CSV table of C-alpha atoms and ligand atoms in Angstrom, one decimal:
chain,number,residue,atom,x,y,z
Q,558,MET,CA,-71.2,96.2,-1.2
Q,559,LYS,CA,-74.8,97.1,-0.3
Q,560,HIS,CA,-77.4,95.4,-2.5
Q,561,TYR,CA,-80.8,97.0,-3.3
Q,562,ASP,CA,-83.8,95.6,-5.2
Q,563,VAL,CA,-84.0,98.9,-7.1
Q,564,ILE,CA,-81.6,101.8,-7.4
Q,565,ILE,CA,-82.9,105.1,-8.9
Q,566,LEU,CA,-80.3,107.4,-10.3
Q,567,GLY,CA,-81.3,111.0,-9.7
Q,568,ALA,CA,-83.7,112.5,-7.1
Q,569,GLY,CA,-85.4,114.9,-9.4
Q,570,ALA,CA,-89.0,115.0,-10.5
Q,571,SER,CA,-89.2,111.6,-12.1
Q,572,GLY,CA,-86.8,109.8,-9.7
Q,573,LEU,CA,-88.7,111.0,-6.6
Q,574,MET,CA,-92.1,110.0,-8.1
Q,575,CYS,CA,-90.7,106.6,-9.0
Q,576,ALA,CA,-89.4,106.1,-5.5
Q,577,ALA,CA,-92.6,107.3,-3.9
Q,578,GLN,CA,-94.7,104.9,-6.0
Q,579,LEU,CA,-92.4,102.0,-5.3
Q,580,ARG,CA,-92.4,102.7,-1.5
Q,581,GLN,CA,-96.2,103.0,-1.4
Q,582,ASN,CA,-97.0,100.0,-3.5
Q,583,SER,CA,-94.3,97.4,-3.0
Q,584,SER,CA,-91.9,96.1,-0.3
Q,585,LEU,CA,-88.8,96.4,-2.5
Q,586,SER,CA,-85.7,97.9,-1.1
Q,587,VAL,CA,-85.0,101.2,-2.9
Q,588,ALA,CA,-82.1,103.6,-3.0
Q,589,LEU,CA,-82.2,107.1,-4.5
Q,590,ILE,CA,-78.8,108.4,-5.6
Q,591,GLU,CA,-78.4,112.2,-6.0
Q,592,GLY,CA,-75.4,114.3,-6.8
Q,593,ASN,CA,-76.7,117.5,-5.1
Q,594,THR,CA,-76.9,117.9,-1.3
Q,595,ARG,CA,-80.7,118.5,-1.7
Q,596,PRO,CA,-83.2,116.7,-3.9
Q,597,ALA,CA,-85.1,118.1,-6.9
Q,598,LEU,CA,-83.3,121.5,-7.3
Q,599,LYS,CA,-84.8,121.9,-10.8
Q,600,LEU,CA,-88.3,121.2,-9.6
Q,601,LYS,CA,-87.7,123.7,-6.8
Q,602,ALA,CA,-86.6,126.4,-9.3
Q,603,SER,CA,-89.4,125.6,-11.8
Q,604,GLY,CA,-92.3,127.9,-12.6
Q,605,GLY,CA,-90.6,130.8,-10.9
Q,606,GLY,CA,-90.5,128.8,-7.7
Q,607,LYS,CA,-94.1,127.7,-7.9
Q,608,CYS,CA,-93.8,124.7,-10.2
Q,609,ASN,CA,-96.1,124.5,-13.2
Q,610,LEU,CA,-96.9,120.9,-12.6
Q,611,THR,CA,-99.3,120.2,-15.5
Q,612,ASN,CA,-101.7,121.7,-18.0
Q,613,VAL,CA,-105.5,121.7,-18.5
Q,614,GLU,CA,-105.0,120.2,-21.9
Q,615,VAL,CA,-102.5,117.3,-22.0
Q,616,ASP,CA,-102.0,115.0,-25.0
Q,617,GLU,CA,-99.2,113.8,-27.2
Q,618,SER,CA,-99.6,116.8,-29.7
Q,619,HIS,CA,-97.7,119.0,-27.2
Q,620,TYR,CA,-94.6,116.8,-27.2
Q,621,LEU,CA,-91.7,116.0,-29.5
Q,622,GLY,CA,-91.0,112.3,-29.4
Q,623,ASP,CA,-92.5,108.9,-30.2
Q,624,GLU,CA,-96.3,109.1,-30.1
Q,625,THR,CA,-96.9,105.6,-28.8
Q,626,LEU,CA,-94.4,106.0,-25.9
Q,627,ILE,CA,-95.9,109.4,-25.0
Q,628,LYS,CA,-99.5,108.2,-25.3
Q,629,SER,CA,-98.8,105.1,-23.2
Q,630,ALA,CA,-97.3,107.1,-20.3
Q,631,LEU,CA,-99.9,109.9,-20.4
Q,632,SER,CA,-102.8,107.4,-20.3
Q,633,ASN,CA,-101.2,105.4,-17.5
Q,634,PHE,CA,-101.0,108.4,-15.2
Q,635,THR,CA,-103.2,111.1,-16.6
Q,636,GLN,CA,-103.3,114.8,-15.8
Q,637,ARG,CA,-106.4,114.1,-13.6
Q,638,GLU,CA,-104.6,111.3,-11.7
Q,639,LEU,CA,-101.5,113.5,-11.2
Q,640,LEU,CA,-103.7,116.3,-9.7
Q,641,ASP,CA,-105.6,113.9,-7.5
Q,642,TYR,CA,-102.3,112.4,-6.4
Q,643,PHE,CA,-100.9,115.7,-5.2
Q,644,ARG,CA,-104.3,116.8,-3.8
Q,645,SER,CA,-104.3,113.7,-1.7
Q,646,GLY,CA,-101.0,115.0,-0.2
Q,647,GLY,CA,-102.6,118.3,0.6
Q,648,LEU,CA,-101.7,120.4,-2.5
Q,649,ARG,CA,-104.4,122.8,-3.8
Q,650,PRO,CA,-103.2,123.6,-7.3
Q,651,VAL,CA,-104.2,126.9,-8.8
Q,652,ILE,CA,-104.9,127.5,-12.5
Q,653,ARG,CA,-103.2,130.5,-14.2
Q,654,LYS,CA,-104.3,131.9,-17.6
Q,655,GLU,CA,-106.9,129.2,-17.7
Q,656,ARG,CA,-104.2,126.7,-18.8
Q,657,TYR,CA,-101.4,126.1,-16.3
Q,658,TYR,CA,-101.6,124.3,-13.0
Q,659,PHE,CA,-99.2,125.8,-10.4
Q,660,CYS,CA,-98.5,125.3,-6.7
Q,661,PRO,CA,-100.3,128.0,-4.7
Q,662,LYS,CA,-97.3,128.8,-2.5
Q,663,SER,CA,-94.1,127.1,-3.6
Q,664,SER,CA,-92.6,124.2,-5.5
Q,665,ASP,CA,-91.5,122.9,-2.0
Q,666,GLU,CA,-95.1,121.7,-1.6
Q,667,ILE,CA,-94.6,119.1,-4.4
Q,668,ILE,CA,-91.1,118.1,-3.1
Q,669,SER,CA,-92.3,117.5,0.4
Q,670,ILE,CA,-95.3,115.5,-0.7
Q,671,LEU,CA,-93.0,113.3,-2.8
Q,672,MET,CA,-90.4,113.0,-0.1
Q,673,GLY,CA,-93.1,112.0,2.4
Q,674,LYS,CA,-94.4,109.3,0.1
Q,675,ALA,CA,-90.9,108.1,-0.7
Q,676,ASP,CA,-90.1,107.8,3.0
Q,677,GLY,CA,-88.3,104.5,3.7
Q,678,CYS,CA,-86.0,104.7,0.6
Q,679,ASP,CA,-82.3,105.2,1.3
Q,680,LEU,CA,-81.8,108.7,0.0
Q,681,LEU,CA,-78.1,109.1,-0.7
Q,682,LEU,CA,-77.4,112.8,-1.3
Q,683,GLY,CA,-74.1,114.3,-2.5
Q,684,HIS,CA,-73.3,111.1,-4.4
Q,685,LYS,CA,-72.0,111.9,-7.9
Q,686,ILE,CA,-72.8,109.0,-10.2
Q,687,LEU,CA,-69.8,108.0,-12.2
Q,688,SER,CA,-70.8,104.8,-14.1
Q,689,LEU,CA,-73.0,101.8,-14.2
Q,690,GLU,CA,-71.7,98.3,-15.2
Q,691,GLY,CA,-72.8,94.7,-15.4
Q,692,GLN,CA,-76.3,93.3,-15.3
Q,693,ASN,CA,-78.0,91.1,-12.8
Q,694,PRO,CA,-76.6,92.5,-10.6
Q,695,PHE,CA,-75.9,96.0,-11.9
Q,696,ILE,CA,-72.9,97.7,-10.2
Q,697,LEU,CA,-73.1,101.5,-9.6
Q,698,THR,CA,-70.0,103.5,-9.0
Q,699,THR,CA,-70.4,106.9,-7.3
Q,700,ASP,CA,-67.7,109.3,-5.9
Q,701,LYS,CA,-68.7,108.0,-2.4
Q,702,GLY,CA,-68.8,104.3,-3.0
Q,703,ARG,CA,-70.2,101.4,-5.0
Q,704,PHE,CA,-73.7,99.8,-4.8
Q,705,GLN,CA,-75.4,96.7,-6.3
Q,706,ALA,CA,-78.9,96.4,-7.6
Q,707,SER,CA,-81.2,94.0,-9.4
Q,708,ARG,CA,-82.9,96.8,-11.3
Q,709,VAL,CA,-81.7,100.3,-12.1
Q,710,VAL,CA,-83.9,103.3,-13.1
Q,711,VAL,CA,-82.0,106.1,-14.8
Q,712,ALA,CA,-83.8,109.4,-13.9
Q,713,THR,CA,-80.8,111.8,-14.2
Q,714,GLY,CA,-82.7,114.2,-16.5
Q,715,GLY,CA,-81.4,116.5,-19.3
Q,716,ALA,CA,-78.2,118.5,-19.5
Q,717,SER,CA,-79.5,122.1,-19.3
Q,718,TYR,CA,-79.0,124.4,-16.3
Q,719,LYS,CA,-75.8,122.7,-15.1
Q,720,GLU,CA,-75.8,124.8,-11.9
Q,721,LEU,CA,-78.8,122.8,-10.7
Q,722,GLY,CA,-76.9,119.5,-10.9
Q,723,SER,CA,-77.7,118.4,-14.4
Q,724,SER,CA,-75.4,116.2,-16.4
Q,725,ASP,CA,-75.4,113.9,-19.4
Q,726,ILE,CA,-74.6,110.8,-17.3
Q,727,GLY,CA,-77.9,109.2,-18.4
Q,728,LEU,CA,-76.8,109.3,-22.0
Q,729,ARG,CA,-73.3,108.1,-21.1
Q,730,ILE,CA,-74.8,105.1,-19.2
Q,731,ALA,CA,-77.0,104.2,-22.1
Q,732,GLN,CA,-74.1,104.5,-24.6
Q,733,SER,CA,-72.0,102.2,-22.4
Q,734,TYR,CA,-74.7,99.5,-22.8
Q,735,GLY,CA,-74.8,100.0,-26.6
Q,736,ILE,CA,-78.2,101.7,-26.4
Q,737,GLN,CA,-79.0,104.3,-29.1
Q,738,THR,CA,-79.1,107.9,-28.0
Q,739,VAL,CA,-79.8,111.3,-29.5
Q,740,PRO,CA,-77.4,114.1,-28.3
Q,741,PHE,CA,-78.9,116.7,-26.0
Q,742,SER,CA,-79.6,120.1,-27.5
Q,743,PRO,CA,-81.4,123.2,-26.0
Q,744,ALA,CA,-85.2,123.4,-26.1
Q,745,LEU,CA,-87.6,125.8,-24.4
Q,746,VAL,CA,-85.1,128.6,-24.9
Q,747,GLY,CA,-84.9,132.1,-26.3
Q,748,LEU,CA,-83.9,132.6,-30.0
Q,749,THR,CA,-81.1,134.8,-31.2
Q,750,LEU,CA,-81.4,137.1,-34.2
Q,751,GLN,CA,-79.8,137.6,-37.6
Q,752,PRO,CA,-78.6,141.2,-38.3
Q,753,LYS,CA,-81.8,141.8,-40.4
Q,754,GLU,CA,-83.8,141.5,-37.1
Q,755,PHE,CA,-81.5,143.5,-34.9
Q,756,TRP,CA,-84.2,146.2,-34.7
Q,757,MET,CA,-85.9,143.9,-32.2
Q,758,LYS,CA,-82.9,144.3,-29.7
Q,759,GLU,CA,-84.0,148.0,-29.2
Q,760,LEU,CA,-87.3,146.7,-27.8
Q,761,SER,CA,-85.7,144.8,-24.8
Q,762,GLY,CA,-88.3,144.5,-22.0
Q,763,ILE,CA,-91.4,145.0,-24.2
Q,764,SER,CA,-93.9,142.1,-24.4
Q,765,CYS,CA,-97.0,141.4,-26.5
Q,766,ARG,CA,-99.3,138.5,-27.3
Q,767,ALA,CA,-98.2,136.7,-30.4
Q,768,ARG,CA,-98.8,133.6,-32.5
Q,769,ILE,CA,-95.9,131.7,-34.0
Q,770,HIS,CA,-96.1,129.3,-36.8
Q,771,VAL,CA,-93.1,126.8,-36.8
Q,772,ALA,CA,-92.6,123.4,-38.5
Q,773,GLY,CA,-96.4,122.9,-38.9
Q,774,LYS,CA,-97.2,124.0,-35.4
Q,775,THR,CA,-99.1,127.1,-34.3
Q,776,LEU,CA,-98.5,128.4,-30.8
Q,777,ASP,CA,-100.1,131.3,-29.0
Q,778,GLU,CA,-98.7,133.1,-25.9
Q,779,ASP,CA,-96.7,136.1,-24.8
Q,780,LEU,CA,-93.6,137.1,-26.7
Q,781,LEU,CA,-90.8,139.0,-24.9
Q,782,PHE,CA,-88.2,141.1,-26.6
Q,783,ALA,CA,-84.9,140.5,-24.9
Q,784,HIS,CA,-81.4,142.0,-25.2
Q,785,LYS,CA,-80.1,138.8,-26.8
Q,786,GLY,CA,-83.1,138.1,-29.0
Q,787,ILE,CA,-86.7,137.0,-28.6
Q,788,SER,CA,-88.0,135.1,-25.6
Q,789,GLY,CA,-91.3,134.7,-23.6
Q,790,LEU,CA,-93.6,131.7,-23.4
Q,791,VAL,CA,-94.5,131.5,-27.1
Q,792,VAL,CA,-90.9,131.6,-28.2
Q,793,LEU,CA,-89.8,129.0,-25.7
Q,794,SER,CA,-92.4,126.6,-26.9
Q,795,ALA,CA,-91.6,127.4,-30.6
Q,796,SER,CA,-87.9,126.7,-29.9
Q,797,LEU,CA,-88.9,123.0,-29.3
Q,798,TYR,CA,-89.9,122.6,-32.9
Q,799,TRP,CA,-87.4,125.0,-34.5
Q,800,HIS,CA,-84.2,123.5,-35.9
Q,801,ARG,CA,-83.1,125.9,-38.7
Q,802,GLY,CA,-85.0,128.1,-41.1
Q,803,GLU,CA,-87.9,130.4,-40.7
Q,804,ILE,CA,-90.6,131.0,-38.2
Q,805,VAL,CA,-93.6,133.2,-38.9
Q,806,ILE,CA,-94.8,135.6,-36.3
Q,807,ASP,CA,-98.3,137.1,-36.0
Q,808,PHE,CA,-97.8,140.1,-33.7
Q,809,VAL,CA,-101.6,140.9,-33.5
Q,810,PRO,CA,-103.3,137.5,-33.5
Q,811,ASP,CA,-106.5,139.0,-32.1
Q,812,PHE,CA,-106.8,142.1,-34.3
Q,813,ASP,CA,-108.1,142.4,-37.9
Q,814,VAL,CA,-105.6,144.7,-39.6
Q,815,SER,CA,-107.4,144.5,-42.9
Q,816,ARG,CA,-110.3,146.5,-41.5
Q,817,LEU,CA,-108.1,149.6,-41.0
Q,818,LYS,CA,-108.2,150.5,-44.7
Q,819,ASN,CA,-110.5,153.5,-44.1
Q,820,GLU,CA,-109.1,154.4,-40.7
Q,821,LYS,CA,-107.9,158.0,-40.4
Q,822,LYS,CA,-105.7,157.3,-37.3
Q,823,ALA,CA,-102.0,156.9,-37.7
Q,824,ILE,CA,-100.9,153.3,-38.0
Q,825,SER,CA,-99.0,153.3,-34.7
Q,826,THR,CA,-102.2,154.5,-32.9
Q,827,ALA,CA,-104.6,152.3,-34.8
Q,828,ILE,CA,-102.8,149.0,-34.1
Q,829,PRO,CA,-103.1,148.0,-30.4
Q,830,LEU,CA,-99.4,147.3,-29.8
Q,831,PRO,CA,-96.8,149.3,-27.8
Q,832,LYS,CA,-95.9,152.5,-29.7
Q,833,ARG,CA,-92.2,151.7,-29.4
Q,834,PHE,CA,-92.8,148.4,-31.1
Q,835,MET,CA,-94.9,150.0,-33.8
Q,836,LYS,CA,-92.3,152.7,-34.6
Q,837,ALA,CA,-89.5,150.1,-34.8
Q,838,PHE,CA,-91.6,147.7,-36.9
Q,839,LEU,CA,-92.6,150.4,-39.4
Q,840,ASP,CA,-88.9,151.5,-39.7
Q,841,ALA,CA,-87.9,147.9,-40.3
Q,842,ILE,CA,-90.4,147.3,-43.1
Q,843,GLY,CA,-89.8,150.8,-44.5
Q,844,LEU,CA,-93.2,152.2,-44.0
Q,845,GLU,CA,-94.0,155.8,-42.9
Q,846,ASP,CA,-96.3,156.1,-39.8
Q,847,LYS,CA,-99.3,157.9,-41.4
Q,848,GLY,CA,-103.0,157.7,-41.5
Q,849,CYS,CA,-104.1,154.1,-42.4
Q,850,ASN,CA,-106.4,155.5,-45.1
Q,851,ARG,CA,-103.4,157.2,-46.8
Q,852,LEU,CA,-101.6,153.9,-47.5
Q,853,ASN,CA,-101.6,152.8,-51.2
Q,854,PRO,CA,-102.4,149.1,-51.9
Q,855,GLN,CA,-98.7,148.0,-51.9
Q,856,GLU,CA,-98.1,149.9,-48.6
Q,857,PHE,CA,-101.1,148.2,-47.1
Q,858,GLU,CA,-99.8,144.8,-48.2
Q,859,LYS,CA,-96.5,145.7,-46.4
Q,860,LEU,CA,-98.4,146.6,-43.3
Q,861,LEU,CA,-100.2,143.2,-43.3
Q,862,THR,CA,-96.8,141.5,-42.7
Q,863,ILE,CA,-97.4,142.4,-39.1
Q,864,ARG,CA,-99.7,139.3,-39.2
Q,865,ASN,CA,-97.1,137.0,-40.9
Q,866,TYR,CA,-93.6,138.3,-40.2
Q,867,ALA,CA,-91.1,135.7,-41.5
Q,868,MET,CA,-87.7,135.6,-39.8
Q,869,ALA,CA,-84.9,133.0,-39.5
Q,870,PRO,CA,-83.4,133.0,-36.0
Q,871,SER,CA,-79.6,132.6,-35.9
Q,872,GLY,CA,-79.6,130.2,-33.0
Q,873,THR,CA,-80.7,129.8,-29.4
Q,874,PHE,CA,-79.7,131.3,-26.0
Q,875,GLY,CA,-77.9,127.9,-25.4
Q,876,LEU,CA,-78.1,124.9,-23.0
Q,877,SER,CA,-77.3,127.0,-19.9
Q,878,LYS,CA,-80.6,129.0,-20.4
Q,879,ALA,CA,-82.8,126.2,-21.8
Q,880,GLU,CA,-85.6,125.0,-19.6
Q,881,ALA,CA,-85.4,121.5,-21.2
Q,882,CYS,CA,-83.4,119.4,-23.6
Q,883,ARG,CA,-84.3,117.8,-26.9
Q,884,GLY,CA,-82.6,114.4,-27.3
Q,885,GLY,CA,-82.0,111.6,-24.9
Q,886,VAL,CA,-82.3,107.8,-25.0
Q,887,ALA,CA,-83.9,106.9,-28.3
Q,888,CYS,CA,-87.6,106.2,-27.9
Q,889,GLY,CA,-87.3,103.0,-30.0
Q,890,GLU,CA,-85.1,101.5,-27.3
Q,891,ILE,CA,-87.8,101.8,-24.6
Q,892,ASN,CA,-90.8,99.4,-24.0
Q,893,PRO,CA,-93.8,101.8,-23.7
Q,894,SER,CA,-95.5,99.5,-21.2
Q,895,THR,CA,-92.7,99.4,-18.7
Q,896,MET,CA,-90.0,102.1,-19.6
Q,897,GLU,CA,-87.5,99.2,-19.6
Q,898,CYS,CA,-84.8,99.3,-22.2
Q,899,THR,CA,-85.6,96.6,-24.7
Q,900,LYS,CA,-81.9,95.6,-25.0
Q,901,ILE,CA,-81.0,95.3,-21.3
Q,902,ASP,CA,-83.4,93.6,-18.9
Q,903,GLY,CA,-83.7,95.4,-15.6
Q,904,LEU,CA,-82.5,98.8,-16.9
Q,905,TYR,CA,-85.2,101.6,-17.1
Q,906,PHE,CA,-85.1,105.2,-18.4
Q,907,ILE,CA,-87.6,107.8,-17.3
Q,908,GLY,CA,-88.2,111.6,-17.5
Q,909,GLU,CA,-86.1,114.0,-19.5
Q,910,THR,CA,-83.3,111.3,-20.0
Q,911,VAL,CA,-85.6,109.9,-22.7
Q,912,ASP,CA,-85.9,111.6,-26.1
Q,913,VAL,CA,-89.3,113.1,-25.2
Q,914,THR,CA,-89.7,116.9,-24.7
Q,915,GLY,CA,-92.9,118.9,-24.0
Q,916,GLU,CA,-93.9,122.4,-24.8
Q,917,LEU,CA,-93.7,125.0,-22.1
Q,918,GLY,CA,-96.7,124.8,-19.7
Q,919,GLY,CA,-96.3,121.9,-17.3
Q,920,TYR,CA,-95.9,119.2,-20.0
Q,921,ASN,CA,-92.4,118.2,-18.9
Q,922,PHE,CA,-93.4,117.5,-15.4
Q,923,GLN,CA,-96.4,115.6,-16.6
Q,924,TRP,CA,-94.1,113.4,-18.7
Q,925,ALA,CA,-91.6,113.0,-15.9
Q,926,PHE,CA,-94.3,111.9,-13.4
Q,927,SER,CA,-96.2,109.8,-15.9
Q,928,SER,CA,-93.2,107.9,-17.2
Q,929,ALA,CA,-92.1,107.4,-13.5
Q,930,VAL,CA,-95.4,105.8,-12.7
Q,931,VAL,CA,-95.3,103.5,-15.7
Q,932,CYS,CA,-91.9,102.3,-14.6
Q,933,ALA,CA,-92.8,101.9,-10.9
Q,934,LYS,CA,-95.9,99.9,-11.8
Q,935,ALA,CA,-93.8,97.6,-14.0
Q,936,ILE,CA,-91.1,97.1,-11.4
Q,937,GLY,CA,-93.5,96.6,-8.6
Q,938,SER,CA,-96.1,94.6,-10.6
Q,939,MET,CA,-95.8,91.5,-8.5
Q,940,SER,CA,-96.8,93.2,-5.3
Q,941,PHE,CA,-98.3,96.4,-6.7
Q,942,LYS,CA,-101.6,97.5,-5.0
Q,943,ARG,CA,-103.2,100.5,-6.7
Q,944,LYS,CA,-103.7,103.3,-4.2
T,1053,LIG,C1,-85.5,127.0,-14.7
T,1053,LIG,C2,-86.4,125.8,-15.1
T,1053,LIG,C3,-87.8,125.9,-14.9
T,1053,LIG,C4,-88.7,124.9,-15.3
T,1053,LIG,N1,-90.0,125.0,-15.1
T,1053,LIG,C5,-90.8,124.0,-15.5
T,1053,LIG,C6,-92.2,124.1,-15.2
T,1053,LIG,O1,-92.7,125.0,-14.6
T,1053,LIG,N2,-93.0,123.1,-15.7
T,1053,LIG,C7,-92.5,122.0,-16.3
T,1053,LIG,O2,-93.3,121.1,-16.7
T,1053,LIG,N3,-91.2,121.8,-16.5
T,1053,LIG,C8,-90.3,122.8,-16.1
T,1053,LIG,N4,-89.0,122.7,-16.3
T,1053,LIG,C9,-88.5,121.4,-16.9
T,1053,LIG,C10,-88.4,120.4,-15.8
T,1053,LIG,O3,-87.8,120.9,-14.7
T,1053,LIG,C11,-87.7,119.1,-16.2
T,1053,LIG,O4,-88.2,118.6,-17.5
T,1053,LIG,C12,-87.9,118.0,-15.2
T,1053,LIG,O5,-87.3,118.4,-14.0
T,1053,LIG,C13,-87.3,116.7,-15.7
T,1053,LIG,O6,-87.4,115.8,-14.6
T,1053,LIG,P1,-86.3,114.6,-14.5
T,1053,LIG,O7,-86.6,113.8,-13.3
T,1053,LIG,O8,-86.2,113.9,-15.8
T,1053,LIG,O9,-84.9,115.4,-14.3
T,1053,LIG,P2,-84.5,116.4,-13.1
T,1053,LIG,O10,-85.7,116.9,-12.4
T,1053,LIG,O11,-83.5,117.3,-13.8
T,1053,LIG,O12,-83.7,115.4,-12.1
T,1053,LIG,C14,-82.5,114.8,-12.4
T,1053,LIG,C15,-81.7,114.6,-11.2
T,1053,LIG,O13,-80.5,113.9,-11.4
T,1053,LIG,C16,-79.4,114.5,-10.8
T,1053,LIG,N5,-78.2,114.1,-11.5
T,1053,LIG,C17,-77.9,114.4,-12.8
T,1053,LIG,N6,-76.6,114.0,-13.0
T,1053,LIG,C18,-76.2,113.4,-11.9
T,1053,LIG,C19,-74.9,112.7,-11.6
T,1053,LIG,N7,-73.9,112.6,-12.4
T,1053,LIG,N8,-74.8,112.2,-10.3
T,1053,LIG,C20,-75.8,112.3,-9.4
T,1053,LIG,N9,-77.0,113.0,-9.7
T,1053,LIG,C21,-77.1,113.5,-10.9
T,1053,LIG,C22,-79.7,116.0,-10.8
T,1053,LIG,O14,-79.0,116.6,-9.8
T,1053,LIG,C23,-81.2,116.0,-10.6
T,1053,LIG,O15,-81.6,116.1,-9.3
T,1053,LIG,C24,-88.1,123.7,-15.9
T,1053,LIG,C25,-86.7,123.6,-16.1
T,1053,LIG,C26,-85.9,124.6,-15.7
T,1053,LIG,C27,-84.4,124.5,-15.9
């Protein structure tokens, strides 16, 4: 059975970064095990094929998970260090909407930089991971054979978008070692509607800027009405914090509706939203589309609900449509300085396998890369030279 110093499970964002860092900064023998016949399929598909790799504003407030663990990773490999790292490989990231860093051409640019830096690892593609047993050495069983390692990094990600190779093997491995886990559930996903909000289904394809208040968070971005419910960047981020109960939507965050009291124009003309939306909204709240100055005080109050429309989604579009997962290996099981599991020496968890999830906007890749760097630094610490 072939023995490696380190075996990394999963050649996605975090696994590739961990391998690249270990290859560049240590002389350890490293194997990367991947079920797909190509590495990093999720990364390739991300950001509409142009990978939103990080955000201009990165801190723990954009994540769900243990603050100490998140802070530790983000400060060990900051957004600036991440950008410098990829710039050194030739990437020229572009900023969209003054917030999001994307690849200028394609996500393949990131993959090829990481693959180049990980050169020298044994990349074993098409190897489905079945189980991990033992300790010192660990024994890995795949559908193509067994391998031994002194240390194992679990980087198998979350369970959403199964067609890209995802599985819950990371959780199953943790559970087999008695490590506490939180079940995976969909995050960064559209929200479905209760019958009271079915009027929104008629608006499929329309989008507008919106502000959503959910579980003490306020999020601003585009909202998209979809056939199944509501989606768009603001809804995907809101879904991270929504469990059950109400969210409150401000459909005109940049417009002062209260100043329309003396406005002669019809409501649907005076409010800067698509006419189709205004008609459907006014129908839904039982208000006639008339001159704003003809609204009595109660009617005007009703109109103001456009700034704080409370609704309780019925659920989400599901794991198959979720861009990330909540849940994973419980944060309390991980040493923030090393990403090593506190119960099992030599076993590490990084990326989406850990119970840390970011909002939409590059936060999940930042976490995947930062947690990978912490882990690689810890593993290679004896021979680690900062580059
Ligand atoms: C459509 C889509 C778009 C996204 N866009 C963005 C974006 O623009 N910005 C952002 O920050 N985040 C985005 N995300 C989220 C981001 O892709 C993930 O959070 C990130 O890839 C997690 O990295 P990871 O290394 O933990 O897991 P992954 O990148 O998912 O890597 C895990 C790897 O493990 C392999 N694996 C799993 N199970 C097994 C098994 N049993 N045997 C062998 N191999 C296995 C998988 O094939 C995969 O290659 C997007 C997600 C999706 C689905």
